Structures are given as C-alpha cells and as structure tokens.
Amino acid sequence: MSTQALRRRRLDDIEGVELNPVRASSNRAFQVLAALAVIAAAVLRLAGVNLALAAVGSYLAFVVLVHLVYRVRNGGRVAADKTAKAVLYGTFIVAIVPLVSLLGTVIASGGATAVNPDYLLTSMRGVTGVHDRATVEEGAPLIGGAYHAIIGTLIITGLAALISVPIGLFTAVFLVEYRSKGRLATAIRFLVDVMTGIPSIVAGLFAFALWAVLFGVGTKNGFSGAVALSVLMIPTVVRSAEEMLRIVPNELREAALALGVPKWRTIVRVVLPTAASGLAAGVTLAIARVVGETAPLLVAVGVTQGINVNPGDGPMNTLAVYAYNLFKYPRNPGYPDPSLDRAWAAAFLLILVVVLLNLSARLIARFFAPKTTG
Amino acid sequence: MAKRIDVKDLNIYYGDFHAVKDVTMTIEPRSVTAFIGPSGCGKSTVLRTLNRMHEIIPGAYVKGTVEMGGKDLYSKDTDPVDVRRRVGMVFQRPNPFPTMSIRENVLAGLRLNSKRLSKSAADELVESSLRGANLWQEVKDRLDRPGSGLSGGQQQRLCIARAIAVQPEVILMDEPCSALDPISTLAIEDLINELKEEYTVVIVTHNMQQAARVSDRTAFFNLEATGLPGELVEMNDTRIIFSNPHKTATEDYISGRFG
Ligand SMILES: Nc1ncnc2c1ncn2[C@@H]1O[C@H](COP(=O)(O)OP(=O)(O)OP(=O)(O)O)[C@@H](O)[C@H]1O
Ligand SMILES: [Mg+2]
C-alpha cells in the first residue's frame, strides 16, 4: 500500500530531489578567453614581467573568468564543466612543457653528432685531450664515438631481458594460473611490490656484492650489470604480466579445459597467446625502463674506453654511463665542448632507443592483438 | 559411441558451501536429457560435475560417484583431462578463441592435443564438424577469418562444432540458447535433435518449451530455501513431466505457479 504510493510519486514532487536544468552551451567563450589569456601573457612578458609569473597569472585569470562567464550565461553545471576543462588543459600543458623542452634541448645539442657515422662507429680508445683541443682550436673533426657504449647497452640490456622475462613471466603464470590466493601468493606479491621500490643504486650494489662473493672483490663485468638490471626489471615484468594474464577471460580457459586440453597446454596455447600483445608491451616497457640506468651499471660494470663485446670479461660501457662520464670528466678539462657534444649525442641515442622500444611495443601489441575482423 | 551415465548419491560443494545434495539419476545414451529448475538450484553445478569441470574452481569438490559406461569418472585412476575429452561442453556464452580463425577454432581441441594432424584430415574434420553444427554453408568461404567476427548465434554453433570435432561421447550444454535470437535458437534445437543420433546430450535450459521440444527425459531440480543445497526433485520422460508430474513442486514450476 505505502510502497504503491511511493512508486507513484514523480521525481518533481519528492522533496530533496533537485535536478540541474540543462541548457545548451557553446565553446565560443572558452576559446575567446583562452586566446585573450595567451595575449595577456605575451603583453605582460613584453612589459617586463617574469615569464613564469605572466603565464601563471593569466592562466589563473583565465580559469576564474571561464567560471564566471559560464556561471552567468549557462548556470552551475556548465560552469563546473568548463572550469574543469580549463584546469585539465592547464595541467596538460604543465605536463607537456618539460617533455617538449627536454626533447628539444637534447635534439638540438646532440642530434647532429649522434647521426654522424664516425661517432656511431668508433670507440673512445686512444682519444685524448690533445684531439679535443685540435677539434676546438683547429676545427679538426670530432674523434671518438659511442660505438662501444651502444654495443654495451645492447648486450647488457639484452642479457637483463633474457634473465628477467622468463623469471617474470613464470612468476606471473604461477600467481595467476596456479596459486592466485594463499600465503605464498601474498608473500610473492608483497616482495614484488617491495622490489619495485628498490632504488636502482641498491640493485647495483647487490650485483657488485654478489660478484664480490662469487668471483672476488671488485670483479666488474657485463653479466654483473645484467643481474643488477634484472633486479629492477623482474618486478615490473611480473606486475604487468600478472595484470595481462588476469584479464584473459576465464571462459577461454574453461573452453580449452572442456575440450580435454591439459592445463599447462591451455596456458601455453590459449592464455599466453590471448594475452600476448599486453605481455609484449609490458616487457618492452620494462626494458625501456632499465635501458637508461646509470648508477647500478657504474657500480657493477665499471667503465671502459674500448670495445668489449664479452660480458664475462671486465668492464663494458653503456650509453648512460658514457654520457655521465664525459660530462663529469671531459677528456680535456680545458676544452670540454667536444666531450659535452659526445655526452649530448649519447643522451639523444638513449632517448631514441626508448622511443623505438615504445613504438615497437605498440607494433608488437597490434601484431598480436586478437583480431575481430579480417 | 554414446555412453550411459549413472550418477549415484552425488553431493557437490564449493568450499564450505554445500551446493547440491544427494543426486541419483541415470542419463540414457543417444537421448537428450534436459535439466530444468529455478535459478541457483544447481543445474550448472551438476552439469559441470559430469565432465569434472567443477573441480577447477578453487576449493570445489564432490562426493559420490558418476559412472560413464560403467567406469567411475571420479575414481583415483581416472584423469580429468581424459574425462573432458570424452565429455564435451558448450557454455552459456559463446566463447570462441579470439586469437584463432574459424578453422583453427574448430580444430582447437585436436591441435591442442594431438602431435600430428595432416592437412587433409584437418580439412575433412573442419567440414564435417561445421556441417554437423549447421554452420558450414555460412562460413565455408571465410574459414580463415577470426571466429570472434561471427554473430552470436554463429559463434555458438562454432563452439558446438568445436565440441563435436573431438568426437566426444557425451555433450553437455549449459543454456546454449540463452544469448540467441529465436531463429538461431531453432537452428540449435534442430542441431540437438540431430546430435542425439550419435551422442548423449544433456542440456540445461530455462525455457520450458525448449525442454519440451528437444528432450526425451527431463530432470527437475529445486531448492527448498536459499542457503540450502539444491536437489533433484523428479526425473522422468519429458512427456510425463510436462503432462503428469508426480510431485506438486514440479507441477507448480512447469505451470508457472512458482515461488
Ligand atoms: N564458483 C562458485 N563459487 C561458490 N558458489 C557457487 C559458484 N558457482 C555457483 N555457486 C553456488 O551454487 C549454487 C548453484 O549454482 P548454479 O550455478 O549451479 O545454479 P543454476 O541452477 O545453474 O542457476 P542458473 O539457472 O541461474 O544458471 C548457487 O547457490 C550458487 O550461488
Ligand atoms: Mg546455470
């Protein structure tokens, strides 16, 4: 009886329910105000105001004006919408400015050197301050490049991937397919989380100490660096792979099991291929994360000026360490520019590697993605 | 090939939860048996014990025996994988493998299990299974397209083709038509009628007319109250269940006077 009466009441008649009226709004005022804000910032700057102050001031005025204008014209709901939009645009710009500026600086400072074949194909062996002085004073070509560092980066990161990908994948498979609950799984997840937060220098010291125990104090080589990077990579791989395996629908597992396919084969032939795109992307991003590590490699691998392709035999060089070294210890402290050029070029190459890795992650993801049309 | 299934004193648990109690029934070979009953009474649960899919849920276990052709499916020396090869299953929601083409989907059960499968044997099996599932005409020109690009009804028939490609002895279907339109439903009902020539078919359905149309025998499950285990109330020839059931609960349910 009373429920019937309740059901009949219209929303309008129920006290405490008030819906915002909906009125059409346009973007016009928003765009005009944004343009005005840009002009205002430029004018302030020309008038001698500090750039950051001019930008922040006009932006804040812009947000306030957007809110007021839309509040008056279209009411509270639209005003909230447009204000949120203004804030989002602002944060987006704040996020993008350092990125663009960094890319621009690196390209401008290192791009030219980095694409020079001499730079790409020679090492630093035998390069001394005398050469750098000649480069600066007599305009002689830049001698000495990053070949050994490129090789070292590829070898050490490749080894690290070789170690971490199987371990990470198997751990994730264990966590998702075999023991998703229970004390062991909780413990593993906790440890993986802790590992994610390990500072990279600690990973380097771990590898250094491990090698000291195994092969004598002070042993530095490529394998040691690969182990240090693996410590950093494994948790990322485990986490991303776990996530990817978890979103494989259970129905597919059941479908395979119901066909009489053993569990391990279901995992290998159905679950992993279905998750392949995500797994590949996760692995690539994990590689991208460690490829630019400096501190652990400095500790575990050391530095060398020449080409060393044997990760079992003594120090190697890698791009990040190479850049750090040339920046910190220019070949000729009196004429640091050639060394800085080399360091910038190495930074450029590193960014290029990361960009390429990201792109290949996307390509791999697209290649493996389940097809729905075709 | 079709085998008779004898279920004796089957009790089914999800961890601490006793889901179904004391089921004893016989499923005849080369016939269609329908499971009907209200939601949550344990139809799917019983069905999944018939090919040991129940136990893949963590903590789930059963007590009692399920004999197929005189051999206990739950005895120590029976491998669940072997049981599932002989008892196929079609699920409520069509679930073709998204990474595989139509052809690969049909062959999945064989490809994932056998060491070798010649091209000609594969071709033959694809065609016969798809014909068996009444899908051949619709897809014969696009066997290499992804299976997930088919319509829902076609996907479900693809799943049936996949299930019969491994030539099981029994086929279990859990509400195979609940996601389908009336025309696809009819196609699948016709298919079930053909399948029973060769296979033992067990189907769960919420659709009384469907149970009446396709099945030879019907089992009515019920549960007395939520939280209590479900149980088998009555099992008999479909004709009798729908015209002259022995229990009042059955009569109430099929005539819609329920709850
Ligand atoms: N994975 C599970 N874990 C725990 N309990 C479950 C699980 N699956 C089902 N149950 C419980 O077992 C009982 C029987 O469920 P079941 O799915 O067999 O019902 P059903 O008869 O198939 O219902 P419907 O007609 O809605 O499909 C229900 O009480 C349900 O909550
Ligand atoms: Mg069910």
XYZ file of C-alpha atoms in Angstrom, chain B residues 66-168:
103
model
C 29.478 -40.631 -11.597
C 29.805 -43.687 -13.794
C 30.052 -43.467 -17.525
C 29.717 -46.768 -19.326
C 30.336 -48.478 -16.008
C 33.571 -46.613 -15.245
C 33.709 -44.160 -12.352
C 34.744 -40.723 -13.575
C 35.905 -39.816 -10.093
C 37.988 -42.882 -9.349
C 41.643 -42.392 -8.491
C 42.944 -43.737 -11.768
C 40.773 -41.523 -13.968
C 42.456 -38.449 -15.383
C 40.144 -35.414 -15.538
C 41.696 -34.446 -18.861
C 40.654 -37.777 -20.298
C 37.133 -37.329 -18.952
C 36.872 -33.946 -20.639
C 37.997 -35.402 -23.937
C 35.119 -37.822 -23.779
C 32.544 -35.408 -22.386
C 32.395 -32.167 -24.347
C 30.787 -28.977 -23.194
C 29.083 -25.948 -24.703
C 28.801 -22.901 -22.498
C 26.079 -20.366 -21.962
C 28.030 -17.548 -23.579
C 29.701 -18.348 -26.891
C 33.443 -18.425 -26.245
C 35.432 -18.941 -29.454
C 39.180 -18.440 -29.042
C 39.798 -14.846 -30.094
C 43.298 -15.489 -31.383
C 42.166 -18.201 -33.763
C 40.403 -18.280 -37.112
C 37.152 -20.164 -37.617
C 39.063 -23.127 -38.953
C 41.548 -23.123 -36.083
C 38.715 -22.822 -33.604
C 37.101 -25.967 -34.937
C 40.424 -27.753 -34.834
C 41.423 -26.349 -31.444
C 40.608 -29.484 -29.478
C 42.682 -31.581 -31.860
C 45.508 -29.142 -32.472
C 45.993 -28.547 -28.787
C 46.054 -32.245 -28.086
C 47.472 -34.242 -30.944
C 51.030 -34.412 -32.071
C 50.202 -34.516 -35.731
C 47.250 -33.585 -37.877
C 47.592 -33.832 -41.621
C 46.155 -31.116 -43.812
C 43.661 -33.433 -45.475
C 42.482 -34.862 -42.174
C 42.115 -31.331 -40.828
C 40.093 -30.251 -43.879
C 37.826 -33.224 -43.525
C 37.252 -32.636 -39.819
C 36.602 -28.932 -40.263
C 33.991 -29.571 -42.887
C 32.263 -32.436 -41.126
C 32.191 -30.644 -37.776
C 30.895 -27.414 -39.250
C 28.280 -29.336 -41.215
C 27.388 -31.148 -38.016
C 26.840 -27.781 -36.368
C 24.812 -26.439 -39.299
C 27.345 -23.715 -39.909
C 29.224 -24.906 -42.965
C 27.131 -23.063 -45.555
C 27.521 -19.761 -43.746
C 31.251 -19.824 -43.174
C 32.765 -22.056 -45.834
C 34.108 -19.041 -47.735
C 35.726 -17.398 -44.761
C 37.291 -20.138 -42.734
C 40.401 -18.073 -42.174
C 38.564 -15.134 -40.683
C 38.589 -14.725 -36.895
C 35.912 -16.701 -35.086
C 35.011 -13.715 -32.961
C 33.825 -11.894 -36.084
C 30.736 -14.109 -36.358
C 27.309 -13.279 -34.994
C 26.397 -14.564 -31.551
C 24.353 -17.453 -32.899
C 27.054 -18.381 -35.373
C 29.659 -18.219 -32.627
C 27.602 -20.573 -30.516
C 27.319 -23.027 -33.398
C 31.059 -22.649 -33.910
C 31.515 -23.658 -30.279
C 29.306 -26.670 -30.890
C 31.384 -27.552 -33.946
C 34.499 -27.225 -31.818
C 32.989 -29.521 -29.204
C 31.949 -32.224 -31.681
C 35.223 -32.050 -33.616
C 36.929 -34.062 -30.893
C 34.111 -36.616 -31.186
C 33.172 -36.921 -27.549
